[in-house]
mmCIF file of C-alpha atoms in Angstrom:
data_model
loop_
_atom_site.group_PDB
_atom_site.id
_atom_site.type_symbol
_atom_site.label_atom_id
_atom_site.label_comp_id
_atom_site.label_asym_id
_atom_site.label_seq_id
_atom_site.Cartn_x
_atom_site.Cartn_y
_atom_site.Cartn_z
ATOM 1 C CA MET A 1 -1.142 54.074 -17.711
ATOM 2 C CA GLU A 2 2.223 52.368 -19.316
ATOM 3 C CA ILE A 3 2.601 50.960 -15.738
ATOM 4 C CA PHE A 4 -0.293 49.254 -15.564
ATOM 5 C CA VAL A 5 0.255 47.589 -18.423
ATOM 6 C CA VAL A 6 3.838 46.435 -17.871
ATOM 7 C CA THR A 7 2.442 45.307 -14.032
ATOM 8 C CA LEU A 8 0.009 43.775 -15.682
ATOM 9 C CA ILE A 9 1.528 41.388 -18.258
ATOM 10 C CA ALA A 10 4.035 40.699 -15.323
ATOM 11 C CA LEU A 11 0.986 39.488 -13.289
ATOM 12 C CA VAL A 12 -0.067 37.190 -16.085
ATOM 13 C CA ILE A 13 3.478 35.420 -17.093
ATOM 14 C CA ILE A 14 4.106 35.186 -13.466
ATOM 15 C CA THR A 15 0.522 33.302 -13.095
ATOM 16 C CA ALA A 16 1.852 31.457 -16.430
ATOM 17 C CA VAL A 17 4.803 30.193 -15.158
ATOM 18 C CA TYR A 18 3.389 29.129 -12.223
ATOM 19 C CA PHE A 19 0.587 26.904 -14.029
ATOM 20 C CA MET A 20 2.993 25.230 -15.506
ATOM 21 C CA MET A 21 5.667 24.798 -12.469
ATOM 22 C CA CYS A 22 2.715 23.167 -10.854
ATOM 23 C CA GLU A 23 1.155 21.161 -13.392
ATOM 24 C CA ASN A 24 4.901 20.318 -13.949
ATOM 25 C CA ARG A 25 5.183 19.522 -10.436
ATOM 26 C CA PHE A 26 1.711 17.230 -10.900
ATOM 27 C CA VAL A 27 3.525 14.877 -13.247
ATOM 28 C CA SER A 28 6.127 14.306 -11.613
ATOM 29 C CA LEU A 29 4.876 12.901 -8.602
ATOM 30 C CA GLU A 30 2.098 10.858 -10.926
ATOM 31 C CA GLU A 31 5.232 9.154 -12.172
ATOM 32 C CA LEU A 32 6.539 8.686 -8.353
ATOM 33 C CA VAL A 33 3.285 6.896 -7.632
ATOM 34 C CA LYS A 34 3.862 4.845 -10.937
ATOM 35 C CA ASN A 35 7.204 3.842 -9.826
ATOM 36 C CA ALA A 36 5.931 2.767 -6.585
ATOM 37 C CA TRP A 37 3.568 1.088 -7.697
ATOM 38 C CA SER A 38 5.304 -1.137 -10.676
ATOM 39 C CA ASN A 39 8.574 -1.176 -7.232
ATOM 40 C CA ILE A 40 5.461 -3.677 -5.852
ATOM 41 C CA ASP A 41 4.666 -5.570 -8.566
ATOM 42 C CA VAL A 42 8.666 -6.157 -9.003
ATOM 43 C CA VAL A 43 8.750 -7.635 -5.382
ATOM 44 C CA GLN A 44 5.410 -9.515 -5.619
ATOM 45 C CA GLU A 45 6.472 -11.616 -8.556
ATOM 46 C CA ASN A 46 10.425 -11.884 -7.312
ATOM 47 C CA ARG A 47 8.339 -12.763 -3.777
ATOM 48 C CA TYR A 48 6.471 -15.185 -5.914
ATOM 49 C CA ASP A 49 9.211 -16.809 -7.807
ATOM 50 C CA THR A 50 11.386 -17.290 -4.620
ATOM 51 C CA LEU A 51 7.998 -19.337 -2.715
ATOM 52 C CA ILE A 52 7.538 -21.592 -5.831
ATOM 53 C CA GLU A 53 10.943 -21.773 -5.637
ATOM 54 C CA LEU A 54 10.935 -22.441 -2.065
ATOM 55 C CA TYR A 55 8.220 -24.456 -2.396
ATOM 56 C CA LYS A 56 9.696 -27.290 -5.135
ATOM 57 C CA ILE A 57 11.959 -28.172 -2.049
ATOM 58 C CA VAL A 58 9.193 -28.754 0.089
ATOM 59 C CA VAL A 59 7.445 -30.986 -2.641
ATOM 60 C CA SER A 60 11.101 -32.883 -2.343
ATOM 61 C CA TYR A 61 10.508 -33.792 0.803
ATOM 62 C CA ALA A 62 6.309 -34.095 0.907
ATOM 63 C CA GLU A 63 5.069 -35.862 -1.838
ATOM 64 C CA HIS A 64 1.881 -36.044 -1.026
ATOM 65 C CA GLU A 65 1.778 -31.637 -0.867
ATOM 66 C CA ARG A 66 1.426 -31.839 -4.723
ATOM 67 C CA ASN A 67 -2.200 -30.789 -5.336
ATOM 68 C CA THR A 68 -0.942 -27.526 -2.843
ATOM 69 C CA LEU A 69 1.957 -27.070 -5.761
ATOM 70 C CA ASN A 70 -0.712 -27.273 -8.244
ATOM 71 C CA GLU A 71 -3.202 -24.605 -7.019
ATOM 72 C CA ILE A 72 0.799 -22.611 -6.803
ATOM 73 C CA VAL A 73 0.746 -23.872 -11.011
ATOM 74 C CA ARG A 74 -3.320 -22.870 -11.249
ATOM 75 C CA ASN A 75 -2.889 -19.355 -9.630
ATOM 76 C CA ARG A 76 0.406 -18.343 -11.264
ATOM 77 C CA GLY A 77 -1.764 -15.833 -13.181
ATOM 78 C CA LEU A 78 -3.256 -14.518 -10.006
ATOM 79 C CA LYS A 79 0.913 -13.682 -9.054
ATOM 80 C CA SER A 80 0.604 -10.160 -7.740
ATOM 81 C CA ASN A 81 -3.137 -11.385 -5.224
ATOM 82 C CA GLU A 82 -1.859 -10.837 -1.691
ATOM 83 C CA GLU A 83 -3.696 -12.978 -0.142
ATOM 84 C CA THR A 84 -3.066 -16.178 -2.389
ATOM 85 C CA ILE A 85 0.754 -15.694 -1.827
ATOM 86 C CA ASN A 86 0.164 -15.677 1.962
ATOM 87 C CA ASN A 87 -1.803 -18.100 1.821
ATOM 88 C CA LEU A 88 0.777 -20.647 0.129
ATOM 89 C CA VAL A 89 3.682 -19.177 2.175
ATOM 90 C CA ALA A 90 1.513 -20.325 5.227
ATOM 91 C CA ASN A 91 1.305 -23.605 3.436
ATOM 92 C CA VAL A 92 5.060 -23.693 2.815
ATOM 93 C CA TYR A 93 5.479 -23.108 6.931
ATOM 94 C CA ALA A 94 3.267 -25.335 7.393
ATOM 95 C CA VAL A 95 4.736 -27.996 5.292
ATOM 96 C CA ALA A 96 7.782 -27.405 7.098
ATOM 97 C CA GLU A 97 6.628 -28.062 10.487
ATOM 98 C CA ALA A 98 5.760 -31.384 9.606
ATOM 99 C CA TYR A 99 9.102 -32.207 8.015
ATOM 100 C CA PRO A 100 11.459 -31.668 10.610
ATOM 101 C CA GLU A 101 14.366 -32.590 8.490
ATOM 102 C CA LEU A 102 13.786 -29.763 5.702
ATOM 103 C CA LYS A 103 14.394 -27.365 8.228
ATOM 104 C CA ALA A 104 17.768 -28.578 8.340
ATOM 105 C CA ASP A 105 18.123 -28.128 4.373
ATOM 106 C CA THR A 106 20.816 -25.070 3.766
ATOM 107 C CA ILE A 107 18.711 -24.290 0.092
ATOM 108 C CA TYR A 108 15.695 -24.494 2.016
ATOM 109 C CA ASN A 109 16.681 -21.431 4.910
ATOM 110 C CA ASN A 110 18.094 -19.659 2.428
ATOM 111 C CA LEU A 111 14.942 -19.269 0.477
ATOM 112 C CA VAL A 112 13.354 -18.599 3.824
ATOM 113 C CA GLU A 113 15.576 -16.115 4.619
ATOM 114 C CA LYS A 114 15.197 -14.894 1.263
ATOM 115 C CA LEU A 115 11.504 -15.051 1.170
ATOM 116 C CA THR A 116 11.109 -13.266 4.805
ATOM 117 C CA GLU A 117 13.784 -10.630 3.425
ATOM 118 C CA LEU A 118 11.274 -9.612 0.735
ATOM 119 C CA ASN A 119 8.261 -9.435 2.520
ATOM 120 C CA ALA A 120 10.101 -7.131 4.821
ATOM 121 C CA GLN A 121 10.865 -5.844 1.004
ATOM 122 C CA THR A 122 7.391 -5.492 0.140
ATOM 123 C CA LYS A 123 6.069 -3.796 3.193
ATOM 124 C CA PHE A 124 8.733 -1.229 2.833
ATOM 125 C CA ALA A 125 7.244 -1.168 -1.043
ATOM 126 C CA LYS A 126 3.895 -0.254 0.613
ATOM 127 C CA LEU A 127 5.170 2.522 2.998
ATOM 128 C CA VAL A 128 7.005 4.475 -0.240
ATOM 129 C CA TYR A 129 3.545 3.877 -2.396
ATOM 130 C CA ASN A 130 1.932 5.512 0.404
ATOM 131 C CA ASP A 131 4.268 8.224 0.905
ATOM 132 C CA ALA A 132 3.941 9.017 -3.284
ATOM 133 C CA ILE A 133 -0.046 8.871 -2.714
ATOM 134 C CA THR A 134 0.736 11.524 0.241
ATOM 135 C CA LYS A 135 3.009 13.797 -1.047
ATOM 136 C CA PHE A 136 0.703 14.172 -4.646
ATOM 137 C CA ASN A 137 -3.021 14.180 -2.880
ATOM 138 C CA ARG A 138 -1.238 17.385 -0.492
ATOM 139 C CA LEU A 139 -0.948 18.984 -4.009
ATOM 140 C CA VAL A 140 -3.816 18.494 -5.385
ATOM 141 C CA LYS A 141 -5.642 19.832 -1.667
ATOM 142 C CA MET A 142 -3.317 22.741 -1.010
ATOM 143 C CA PHE A 143 -4.135 26.578 -2.417
ATOM 144 C CA PRO A 144 -2.949 27.276 -4.586
ATOM 145 C CA SER A 145 -2.116 23.877 -6.240
ATOM 146 C CA SER A 146 -6.050 22.795 -5.536
ATOM 147 C CA PHE A 147 -6.727 25.659 -8.856
ATOM 148 C CA VAL A 148 -4.120 24.059 -10.962
ATOM 149 C CA ALA A 149 -5.797 20.279 -9.768
ATOM 150 C CA SER A 150 -8.540 21.309 -10.653
ATOM 151 C CA MET A 151 -8.107 22.908 -14.413
ATOM 152 C CA PHE A 152 -6.081 19.501 -15.316
ATOM 153 C CA LYS A 153 -8.540 17.245 -13.719
ATOM 154 C CA HIS A 154 -6.290 15.557 -10.955
ATOM 155 C CA GLU A 155 -7.807 13.918 -8.292
ATOM 156 C CA GLU A 156 -7.011 11.709 -5.283
ATOM 157 C CA LYS A 157 -5.754 8.685 -4.876
ATOM 158 C CA GLU A 158 -6.875 6.141 -3.451
ATOM 159 C CA TYR A 159 -4.325 4.455 -0.443
ATOM 160 C CA LEU A 160 -2.551 1.178 -0.084
ATOM 161 C CA THR A 161 -5.154 -0.113 2.637
ATOM 162 C CA VAL A 162 -4.672 -3.113 4.863
ATOM 163 C CA ASP A 163 -7.065 -6.137 4.391
ATOM 164 C CA ALA A 164 -9.449 -5.138 8.058
ATOM 165 C CA GLN A 165 -8.725 -9.829 8.533
ATOM 166 C CA LYS A 166 -5.244 -7.906 9.246
ATOM 167 C CA LYS A 167 -5.964 -5.151 11.806
ATOM 168 C CA GLN A 168 -7.031 -8.557 14.149
ATOM 169 C CA MET A 169 -4.979 -11.300 15.134
ATOM 170 C CA PRO A 170 -4.602 -14.122 13.368
ATOM 171 C CA ASN A 171 -6.724 -17.696 14.504
ATOM 172 C CA PHE A 172 -2.952 -19.907 14.546
ATOM 173 C CA ASP A 173 -5.490 -23.209 15.301
ATOM 174 C CA SER A 174 -7.410 -22.199 11.983
ATOM 175 C CA ILE A 175 -4.317 -22.201 10.074
ATOM 176 C CA ARG A 176 -2.578 -24.929 11.794
ATOM 177 C CA ASP A 177 -5.759 -26.651 10.498
ATOM 178 C CA GLY A 178 -5.352 -25.614 6.797
ATOM 179 C CA LYS A 179 -8.248 -23.500 6.631
ATOM 180 C CA TRP A 180 -6.471 -19.943 6.358
#
C-alpha cells in the first residue's frame, strides 16, 4: 500500500511539473510571436520613413508630384498598411522613370538601395513571424500539450498570408498608367 501511495504522489508531481513546463513553453512562444510581430512593425516604420525621404528627393525634381506627397502625409496614420506603402513605392519608381537625372543623384540611389534592403527585411520578418506561429500552433495541436492548451485556453494563431492579387502576375500597364 505504501508503494502505491508513493507512486501516486510521484505521478501527481510529475504531471504537475509537466503542466507547468508546458504552460511556460506556451508563454514563451506567445512572447516570440509578439516579438516577431513587433519586428514587422519596426521594419515597416523604417521602410515608411525611408520612403518619405526618398519621396522628398523625388518631389524636388518634380514639383507637380506634390499631390502625391500630400496623400502620403494624409496616410501617415496608415504606416503599417502594406498596400498603401507598396502603392507609394510604385509611384516613386514611376516618377523616377520620368526624370532620368534623378537616377544620377547619389542620395536618391542610396535611399532606393535602403528601400530595397528594407523590403527584404520585411519579407524576412514575415517569415520569422510565420515560423513563430508554426511553433506555437504545433504545441497547441500536439499530444499531450494539446491538453494543456485547452486547459489554459491557448488557441491556434493566424499566419500572415499573401494577398490573392499578389499571387498573380502584376499588370505593368496599369502600374505605368497610374491605375494600381
